[in-house]
């Protein structure tokens, strides 16, 4: 099967990584919209335009299915776009909230972009779960992660997460796909487990086996980006492509 995966930048690579590990014998085409990041500050109309271009690009590459590896798009416009195209399109919030219900978690902290937090999509999906859900937008995490500015991370961890220390939170839900890249730092800071959203999404998908191939596209590429991509998924061919 040929699987298209996309995000605003490198965050979706955390989902791609789990897809590669759990469904290895497939063809993957990744698109990271580094030219238009951050998506967390875009309007729904802007996100619809951007995702339409990306989805059409992936369809032009003959994908059989598309995974929106972006919490922001999943929380804001997924319901409106999911049936608009000829290929099945999957989000990340449905599998994550389904898994949380199965795990019977009672107290969790959701961290995500402003847009995802404001959408209240997680609360909507978890209504029946009787879970105490704390929510925290962490907008400065994405630029820190994209630019590997780990020295700033300690300050921002304190700014966003200090208030959640010692609240007996069972699990942290990274509602933004960038955050698993710093899950070790978040887990150490709060001393709480971080949900493995890549694994959850990968396990929720039924992907038939075919041949093994990976192609990675970004709308803007520089040396920092190449290094970060290599850190996350290893050596791969990266191509810069501007969508019109
Ligand atoms: N990786 C993204 C998400 O899951 C987007 C972050 C951003 O572009 O603001 O929400």
PDB file of C-alpha atoms and ligand atoms in Angstrom:
ATOM      1  CA  UNK A   1       0.000   0.000   0.000  1.00  0.00           C
ATOM      2  CA  UNK A   2       1.154   3.542  -0.645  1.00  0.00           C
ATOM      3  CA  UNK A   3       0.490   5.734   2.390  1.00  0.00           C
ATOM      4  CA  UNK A   4       0.590   9.536   2.394  1.00  0.00           C
ATOM      5  CA  UNK A   5       1.420  11.214   5.712  1.00  0.00           C
ATOM      6  CA  UNK A   6       1.524  14.954   6.355  1.00  0.00           C
ATOM      7  CA  UNK A   7       2.018  17.648   8.956  1.00  0.00           C
ATOM      8  CA  UNK A   8       3.068  21.291   9.189  1.00  0.00           C
ATOM      9  CA  UNK A   9       6.682  20.217   9.681  1.00  0.00           C
ATOM     10  CA  UNK A  10       8.718  17.494  11.333  1.00  0.00           C
ATOM     11  CA  UNK A  11       6.087  16.609  13.974  1.00  0.00           C
ATOM     12  CA  UNK A  12       4.334  14.096  11.752  1.00  0.00           C
ATOM     13  CA  UNK A  13       7.601  12.183  11.438  1.00  0.00           C
ATOM     14  CA  UNK A  14       6.877  10.871  14.950  1.00  0.00           C
ATOM     15  CA  UNK A  15       3.771   9.202  13.522  1.00  0.00           C
ATOM     16  CA  UNK A  16       5.615   8.117  10.356  1.00  0.00           C
ATOM     17  CA  UNK A  17       8.313   6.527  12.509  1.00  0.00           C
ATOM     18  CA  UNK A  18       5.726   4.318  14.231  1.00  0.00           C
ATOM     19  CA  UNK A  19       4.090   3.505  10.905  1.00  0.00           C
ATOM     20  CA  UNK A  20       7.481   2.416   9.528  1.00  0.00           C
ATOM     21  CA  UNK A  21       8.080   0.278  12.622  1.00  0.00           C
ATOM     22  CA  UNK A  22       4.616  -1.292  12.793  1.00  0.00           C
ATOM     23  CA  UNK A  23       3.788  -1.584   9.095  1.00  0.00           C
ATOM     24  CA  UNK A  24       7.264  -1.786   7.559  1.00  0.00           C
ATOM     25  CA  UNK A  25       6.614  -3.241   4.133  1.00  0.00           C
ATOM     26  CA  UNK A  26       4.792  -0.338   2.578  1.00  0.00           C
ATOM     27  CA  UNK A  27       5.498   2.740   0.533  1.00  0.00           C
ATOM     28  CA  UNK A  28       5.327   6.007   2.450  1.00  0.00           C
ATOM     29  CA  UNK A  29       5.211   9.530   1.094  1.00  0.00           C
ATOM     30  CA  UNK A  30       5.671  12.242   3.702  1.00  0.00           C
ATOM     31  CA  UNK A  31       4.980  15.939   3.284  1.00  0.00           C
ATOM     32  CA  UNK A  32       6.003  18.523   5.911  1.00  0.00           C
ATOM     33  CA  UNK A  33       4.738  22.049   5.240  1.00  0.00           C
ATOM     34  CA  UNK A  34       7.735  23.838   6.740  1.00  0.00           C
ATOM     35  CA  UNK A  35       7.032  26.888   4.612  1.00  0.00           C
ATOM     36  CA  UNK A  36       3.713  27.486   6.364  1.00  0.00           C
ATOM     37  CA  UNK A  37       4.431  26.294   9.884  1.00  0.00           C
ATOM     38  CA  UNK A  38       3.001  26.884  12.520  1.00  0.00           C
ATOM     39  CA  UNK A  39      -0.461  25.525  11.765  1.00  0.00           C
ATOM     40  CA  UNK A  40      -1.496  26.221  15.362  1.00  0.00           C
ATOM     41  CA  UNK A  41      -1.900  29.921  14.476  1.00  0.00           C
ATOM     42  CA  UNK A  42      -3.849  29.470  11.223  1.00  0.00           C
ATOM     43  CA  UNK A  43      -7.588  29.947  10.663  1.00  0.00           C
ATOM     44  CA  UNK A  44      -9.737  27.002   9.603  1.00  0.00           C
ATOM     45  CA  UNK A  45     -10.005  28.456   6.087  1.00  0.00           C
ATOM     46  CA  UNK A  46      -6.228  28.730   5.823  1.00  0.00           C
ATOM     47  CA  UNK A  47      -5.846  25.151   7.069  1.00  0.00           C
ATOM     48  CA  UNK A  48      -8.431  23.935   4.553  1.00  0.00           C
ATOM     49  CA  UNK A  49      -6.503  25.595   1.704  1.00  0.00           C
ATOM     50  CA  UNK A  50      -3.137  24.286   2.862  1.00  0.00           C
ATOM     51  CA  UNK A  51      -4.337  20.748   3.506  1.00  0.00           C
ATOM     52  CA  UNK A  52      -6.208  20.696   0.182  1.00  0.00           C
ATOM     53  CA  UNK A  53      -2.938  21.426  -1.662  1.00  0.00           C
ATOM     54  CA  UNK A  54      -1.096  18.754   0.273  1.00  0.00           C
ATOM     55  CA  UNK A  55      -3.812  16.128  -0.095  1.00  0.00           C
ATOM     56  CA  UNK A  56      -3.980  16.781  -3.856  1.00  0.00           C
ATOM     57  CA  UNK A  57      -0.197  16.510  -4.058  1.00  0.00           C
ATOM     58  CA  UNK A  58      -0.273  13.176  -2.211  1.00  0.00           C
ATOM     59  CA  UNK A  59      -3.126  11.922  -4.408  1.00  0.00           C
ATOM     60  CA  UNK A  60      -1.039  12.910  -7.471  1.00  0.00           C
ATOM     61  CA  UNK A  61       1.612  10.556  -6.052  1.00  0.00           C
ATOM     62  CA  UNK A  62      -1.018   7.793  -6.142  1.00  0.00           C
ATOM     63  CA  UNK A  63      -1.409   7.161  -2.433  1.00  0.00           C
ATOM     64  CA  UNK A  64      -4.056   4.641  -1.326  1.00  0.00           C
ATOM     65  CA  UNK A  65      -4.692   6.362   1.992  1.00  0.00           C
ATOM     66  CA  UNK A  66      -3.669   9.507   3.879  1.00  0.00           C
ATOM     67  CA  UNK A  67      -2.826   9.946   7.544  1.00  0.00           C
ATOM     68  CA  UNK A  68      -3.148  13.492   8.878  1.00  0.00           C
ATOM     69  CA  UNK A  69      -0.210  13.366  11.288  1.00  0.00           C
ATOM     70  CA  UNK A  70      -1.158  16.734  12.769  1.00  0.00           C
ATOM     71  CA  UNK A  71      -3.207  17.320  15.895  1.00  0.00           C
ATOM     72  CA  UNK A  72      -4.178  20.807  14.797  1.00  0.00           C
ATOM     73  CA  UNK A  73      -5.795  19.711  11.519  1.00  0.00           C
ATOM     74  CA  UNK A  74      -7.293  16.649  13.202  1.00  0.00           C
ATOM     75  CA  UNK A  75      -8.956  18.853  15.839  1.00  0.00           C
ATOM     76  CA  UNK A  76     -10.175  21.652  13.597  1.00  0.00           C
ATOM     77  CA  UNK A  77     -11.144  20.679  10.036  1.00  0.00           C
ATOM     78  CA  UNK A  78     -10.901  16.870   9.855  1.00  0.00           C
ATOM     79  CA  UNK A  79     -14.670  16.314  10.027  1.00  0.00           C
ATOM     80  CA  UNK A  80     -15.176  18.708   7.115  1.00  0.00           C
ATOM     81  CA  UNK A  81     -12.513  17.254   4.829  1.00  0.00           C
ATOM     82  CA  UNK A  82     -12.496  13.547   5.639  1.00  0.00           C
ATOM     83  CA  UNK A  83     -15.018  12.530   2.945  1.00  0.00           C
ATOM     84  CA  UNK A  84     -14.032  15.101   0.357  1.00  0.00           C
ATOM     85  CA  UNK A  85     -11.455  13.060  -1.529  1.00  0.00           C
ATOM     86  CA  UNK A  86     -11.287   9.713  -3.329  1.00  0.00           C
ATOM     87  CA  UNK A  87      -8.879   8.178  -0.811  1.00  0.00           C
ATOM     88  CA  UNK A  88      -9.593   7.357   2.841  1.00  0.00           C
ATOM     89  CA  UNK A  89      -8.234  10.001   5.203  1.00  0.00           C
ATOM     90  CA  UNK A  90      -7.407   9.266   8.840  1.00  0.00           C
ATOM     91  CA  UNK A  91      -6.878  11.668  11.737  1.00  0.00           C
ATOM     92  CA  UNK A  92      -4.926  11.151  14.960  1.00  0.00           C
ATOM     93  CA  UNK A  93      -7.494  12.216  17.578  1.00  0.00           C
ATOM     94  CA  UNK A  94      -9.986   9.383  17.065  1.00  0.00           C
ATOM     95  CA  UNK A  95      -7.403   6.626  17.685  1.00  0.00           C
ATOM     96  CA  UNK A  96      -5.881   8.471  20.662  1.00  0.00           C
ATOM     97  CA  UNK A  97      -9.207   9.110  22.414  1.00  0.00           C
ATOM     98  CA  UNK A  98     -10.405   5.546  21.680  1.00  0.00           C
ATOM     99  CA  UNK A  99      -7.255   4.200  23.297  1.00  0.00           C
ATOM    100  CA  UNK A 100      -7.620   6.497  26.322  1.00  0.00           C
ATOM    101  CA  UNK A 101     -11.136   5.145  26.847  1.00  0.00           C
ATOM    102  CA  UNK A 102      -9.823   1.570  26.668  1.00  0.00           C
ATOM    103  CA  UNK A 103      -7.062   2.341  29.171  1.00  0.00           C
ATOM    104  CA  UNK A 104      -9.679   3.753  31.567  1.00  0.00           C
ATOM    105  CA  UNK A 105      -7.434   6.700  32.425  1.00  0.00           C
ATOM    106  CA  UNK A 106      -9.052   8.901  35.071  1.00  0.00           C
ATOM    107  CA  UNK A 107      -6.756  11.944  35.201  1.00  0.00           C
ATOM    108  CA  UNK A 108      -4.746  13.169  32.225  1.00  0.00           C
ATOM    109  CA  UNK A 109      -3.019  16.280  30.940  1.00  0.00           C
ATOM    110  CA  UNK A 110      -3.482  17.199  27.281  1.00  0.00           C
ATOM    111  CA  UNK A 111      -0.773  19.436  25.841  1.00  0.00           C
ATOM    112  CA  UNK A 112      -1.209  20.772  22.301  1.00  0.00           C
ATOM    113  CA  UNK A 113      -1.307  23.845  20.099  1.00  0.00           C
ATOM    114  CA  UNK A 114      -3.629  26.740  20.998  1.00  0.00           C
ATOM    115  CA  UNK A 115      -5.949  25.728  18.204  1.00  0.00           C
ATOM    116  CA  UNK A 116      -6.267  22.128  19.344  1.00  0.00           C
ATOM    117  CA  UNK A 117      -6.877  23.149  22.957  1.00  0.00           C
ATOM    118  CA  UNK A 118      -9.479  25.754  21.905  1.00  0.00           C
ATOM    119  CA  UNK A 119     -11.300  23.217  19.675  1.00  0.00           C
ATOM    120  CA  UNK A 120     -12.185  21.105  22.757  1.00  0.00           C
ATOM    121  CA  UNK A 121     -12.133  18.101  20.400  1.00  0.00           C
ATOM    122  CA  UNK A 122     -10.540  15.828  22.988  1.00  0.00           C
ATOM    123  CA  UNK A 123     -13.199  16.742  25.593  1.00  0.00           C
ATOM    124  CA  UNK A 124     -15.924  16.068  23.002  1.00  0.00           C
ATOM    125  CA  UNK A 125     -14.518  12.628  22.155  1.00  0.00           C
ATOM    126  CA  UNK A 126     -13.846  11.752  25.793  1.00  0.00           C
ATOM    127  CA  UNK A 127     -17.236  12.885  27.108  1.00  0.00           C
ATOM    128  CA  UNK A 128     -18.317   9.339  27.948  1.00  0.00           C
ATOM    129  CA  UNK A 129     -14.990   8.493  29.617  1.00  0.00           C
ATOM    130  CA  UNK A 130     -15.562  10.252  32.928  1.00  0.00           C
ATOM    131  CA  UNK A 131     -11.987  11.530  32.854  1.00  0.00           C
ATOM    132  CA  UNK A 132     -10.571  14.599  34.569  1.00  0.00           C
ATOM    133  CA  UNK A 133      -8.744  16.257  31.697  1.00  0.00           C
ATOM    134  CA  UNK A 134      -6.378  19.182  32.260  1.00  0.00           C
ATOM    135  CA  UNK A 135      -5.477  21.059  29.091  1.00  0.00           C
ATOM    136  CA  UNK A 136      -2.484  23.271  28.358  1.00  0.00           C
ATOM    137  CA  UNK A 137      -1.473  25.018  25.131  1.00  0.00           C
ATOM    138  CA  UNK A 138       2.303  25.061  24.654  1.00  0.00           C
ATOM    139  CA  UNK A 139       2.786  27.188  21.495  1.00  0.00           C
ATOM    140  CA  UNK A 140       6.496  27.823  22.045  1.00  0.00           C
ATOM    141  CA  UNK A 141       7.336  24.107  21.940  1.00  0.00           C
ATOM    142  CA  UNK A 142       6.947  23.816  18.140  1.00  0.00           C
ATOM    143  CA  UNK A 143       9.601  26.431  17.176  1.00  0.00           C
ATOM    144  CA  UNK A 144      11.912  25.064  19.871  1.00  0.00           C
ATOM    145  CA  UNK A 145      11.565  21.554  18.457  1.00  0.00           C
ATOM    146  CA  UNK A 146      11.805  22.596  14.788  1.00  0.00           C
ATOM    147  CA  UNK A 147      15.032  24.519  15.500  1.00  0.00           C
ATOM    148  CA  UNK A 148      16.427  22.123  18.084  1.00  0.00           C
ATOM    149  CA  UNK A 149      16.738  25.023  20.589  1.00  0.00           C
ATOM    150  CA  UNK A 150      16.868  22.658  23.539  1.00  0.00           C
ATOM    151  CA  UNK A 151      18.444  25.319  25.794  1.00  0.00           C
ATOM    152  CA  UNK A 152      15.136  27.235  25.722  1.00  0.00           C
ATOM    153  CA  UNK A 153      13.180  24.097  26.431  1.00  0.00           C
ATOM    154  CA  UNK A 154      13.883  24.051  30.152  1.00  0.00           C
ATOM    155  CA  UNK A 155      12.423  27.551  30.575  1.00  0.00           C
ATOM    156  CA  UNK A 156       9.298  26.714  28.586  1.00  0.00           C
ATOM    157  CA  UNK A 157       8.769  23.411  30.379  1.00  0.00           C
ATOM    158  CA  UNK A 158       8.630  25.444  33.574  1.00  0.00           C
ATOM    159  CA  UNK A 159       6.354  28.110  32.067  1.00  0.00           C
ATOM    160  CA  UNK A 160       3.784  25.648  30.766  1.00  0.00           C
ATOM    161  CA  UNK A 161       4.006  22.633  33.030  1.00  0.00           C
ATOM    162  CA  UNK A 162       5.094  23.710  36.522  1.00  0.00           C
ATOM    163  CA  UNK A 163       1.465  23.998  37.673  1.00  0.00           C
ATOM    164  CA  UNK A 164       0.816  20.335  36.828  1.00  0.00           C
ATOM    165  CA  UNK A 165       3.537  18.918  39.034  1.00  0.00           C
ATOM    166  CA  UNK A 166       2.208  16.863  41.947  1.00  0.00           C
ATOM    167  CA  UNK A 167      -1.362  16.672  40.645  1.00  0.00           C
ATOM    168  CA  UNK A 168      -1.289  12.880  40.358  1.00  0.00           C
ATOM    169  CA  UNK A 169      -1.769  13.014  36.612  1.00  0.00           C
ATOM    170  CA  UNK A 170      -1.679   9.457  35.222  1.00  0.00           C
ATOM    171  CA  UNK A 171      -0.572  10.274  31.703  1.00  0.00           C
ATOM    172  CA  UNK A 172       0.362  13.218  29.483  1.00  0.00           C
ATOM    173  CA  UNK A 173      -1.314  13.241  26.063  1.00  0.00           C
ATOM    174  CA  UNK A 174       0.802  14.929  23.395  1.00  0.00           C
ATOM    175  CA  UNK A 175      -2.006  16.326  21.232  1.00  0.00           C
ATOM    176  CA  UNK A 176       0.553  17.870  18.911  1.00  0.00           C
ATOM    177  CA  UNK A 177       2.715  15.473  16.920  1.00  0.00           C
ATOM    178  CA  UNK A 178       5.818  17.594  17.493  1.00  0.00           C
ATOM    179  CA  UNK A 179       5.777  16.953  21.236  1.00  0.00           C
ATOM    180  CA  UNK A 180       6.801  13.251  21.210  1.00  0.00           C
ATOM    181  CA  UNK A 181      10.225  14.512  20.046  1.00  0.00           C
ATOM    182  CA  UNK A 182      10.650  15.977  23.562  1.00  0.00           C
ATOM    183  CA  UNK A 183       8.657  13.326  25.426  1.00  0.00           C
ATOM    184  CA  UNK A 184      11.756  12.318  27.433  1.00  0.00           C
ATOM    185  CA  UNK A 185      12.203  15.881  28.700  1.00  0.00           C
ATOM    186  CA  UNK A 186       8.476  16.261  29.494  1.00  0.00           C
ATOM    187  CA  UNK A 187       8.376  12.900  31.302  1.00  0.00           C
ATOM    188  CA  UNK A 188      11.469  13.813  33.347  1.00  0.00           C
ATOM    189  CA  UNK A 189      10.082  17.249  34.225  1.00  0.00           C
ATOM    190  CA  UNK A 190       6.662  16.027  35.370  1.00  0.00           C
ATOM    191  CA  UNK A 191       7.643  12.515  36.361  1.00  0.00           C
ATOM    192  CA  UNK A 192       4.612  11.222  34.467  1.00  0.00           C
ATOM    193  CA  UNK A 193       4.319   8.787  31.530  1.00  0.00           C
ATOM    194  CA  UNK A 194       3.769  10.251  28.071  1.00  0.00           C
ATOM    195  CA  UNK A 195       1.262   8.511  25.825  1.00  0.00           C
ATOM    196  CA  UNK A 196       2.932   6.969  22.752  1.00  0.00           C
ATOM    197  CA  UNK A 197       0.607   8.538  20.187  1.00  0.00           C
ATOM    198  CA  UNK A 198       2.622   7.258  17.201  1.00  0.00           C
ATOM    199  CA  UNK A 199       2.185   3.684  18.332  1.00  0.00           C
ATOM    200  CA  UNK A 200      -1.522   4.194  19.029  1.00  0.00           C
ATOM    201  CA  UNK A 201      -2.148   5.708  15.597  1.00  0.00           C
ATOM    202  CA  UNK A 202      -0.045   3.058  13.828  1.00  0.00           C
ATOM    203  CA  UNK A 203      -1.836   0.205  15.609  1.00  0.00           C
ATOM    204  CA  UNK A 204      -5.246   1.664  14.781  1.00  0.00           C
ATOM    205  CA  UNK A 205      -4.599   1.491  11.048  1.00  0.00           C
ATOM    206  CA  UNK A 206      -5.113  -1.517   8.883  1.00  0.00           C
ATOM    207  CA  UNK A 207      -2.371  -1.342   6.278  1.00  0.00           C
ATOM    208  CA  UNK A 208      -1.745  -4.142   3.831  1.00  0.00           C
ATOM    209  CA  UNK A 209       1.791  -5.086   3.025  1.00  0.00           C
ATOM    210  CA  UNK A 210       3.471  -4.284  -0.268  1.00  0.00           C
ATOM    211  CA  UNK A 211       6.971  -3.093  -1.100  1.00  0.00           C
ATOM    212  CA  UNK A 212       9.160  -0.988   1.130  1.00  0.00           C
ATOM    213  CA  UNK A 213       9.858   2.618   0.106  1.00  0.00           C
ATOM    214  CA  UNK A 214       9.949   6.089   1.656  1.00  0.00           C
ATOM    215  CA  UNK A 215       9.914   9.539   0.088  1.00  0.00           C
ATOM    216  CA  UNK A 216      10.029  12.704   2.210  1.00  0.00           C
ATOM    217  CA  UNK A 217       8.998  16.157   0.945  1.00  0.00           C
ATOM    218  CA  UNK A 218       9.060  19.518   2.715  1.00  0.00           C
ATOM    219  CA  UNK A 219       7.975  22.895   1.372  1.00  0.00           C
ATOM    220  CA  UNK A 220      11.160  24.504   2.765  1.00  0.00           C
ATOM    221  CA  UNK A 221      14.406  22.664   3.471  1.00  0.00           C
ATOM    222  CA  UNK A 222      17.589  23.832   5.206  1.00  0.00           C
ATOM    223  CA  UNK A 223      20.498  22.053   6.868  1.00  0.00           C
ATOM    224  CA  UNK A 224      18.912  22.200  10.343  1.00  0.00           C
ATOM    225  CA  UNK A 225      15.805  20.505   9.030  1.00  0.00           C
ATOM    226  CA  UNK A 226      17.834  17.776   7.318  1.00  0.00           C
ATOM    227  CA  UNK A 227      19.598  17.089  10.608  1.00  0.00           C
ATOM    228  CA  UNK A 228      16.371  16.935  12.617  1.00  0.00           C
ATOM    229  CA  UNK A 229      14.749  14.609  10.061  1.00  0.00           C
ATOM    230  CA  UNK A 230      17.781  12.333  10.263  1.00  0.00           C
ATOM    231  CA  UNK A 231      17.570  12.323  14.080  1.00  0.00           C
ATOM    232  CA  UNK A 232      13.946  11.194  13.951  1.00  0.00           C
ATOM    233  CA  UNK A 233      13.735   8.667  11.134  1.00  0.00           C
ATOM    234  CA  UNK A 234      17.318   8.144   9.985  1.00  0.00           C
ATOM    235  CA  UNK A 235      18.769   8.551   6.501  1.00  0.00           C
ATOM    236  CA  UNK A 236      16.218   9.227   3.788  1.00  0.00           C
ATOM    237  CA  UNK A 237      15.893  11.167   0.586  1.00  0.00           C
ATOM    238  CA  UNK A 238      14.445  14.663   1.213  1.00  0.00           C
ATOM    239  CA  UNK A 239      13.080  16.816  -1.571  1.00  0.00           C
ATOM    240  CA  UNK A 240      11.975  20.463  -1.413  1.00  0.00           C
ATOM    241  CA  UNK A 241       8.750  21.109  -3.263  1.00  0.00           C
ATOM    242  CA  UNK A 242       6.586  24.250  -3.296  1.00  0.00           C
ATOM    243  CA  UNK A 243       2.888  23.517  -3.799  1.00  0.00           C
ATOM    244  CA  UNK A 244       0.835  25.929  -5.872  1.00  0.00           C
TER     245      UNK A 244
HETATM  246  N1  LIG B   1       2.491  19.011  14.543  1.00  0.00           N
HETATM  247  C1  LIG B   1       1.380  19.885  14.659  1.00  0.00           C
HETATM  248  C2  LIG B   1       0.248  19.379  15.453  1.00  0.00           C
HETATM  249  O1  LIG B   1       0.196  18.195  15.651  1.00  0.00           O
HETATM  250  C3  LIG B   1       1.433  21.292  14.349  1.00  0.00           C
HETATM  251  C4  LIG B   1       2.105  22.306  15.132  1.00  0.00           C
HETATM  252  C5  LIG B   1       2.013  23.628  14.406  1.00  0.00           C
HETATM  253  O2  LIG B   1       2.301  23.667  13.211  1.00  0.00           O
HETATM  254  O3  LIG B   1       1.609  24.614  15.046  1.00  0.00           O
HETATM  255  O4  LIG B   1      -0.600  20.100  15.890  1.00  0.00           O
END
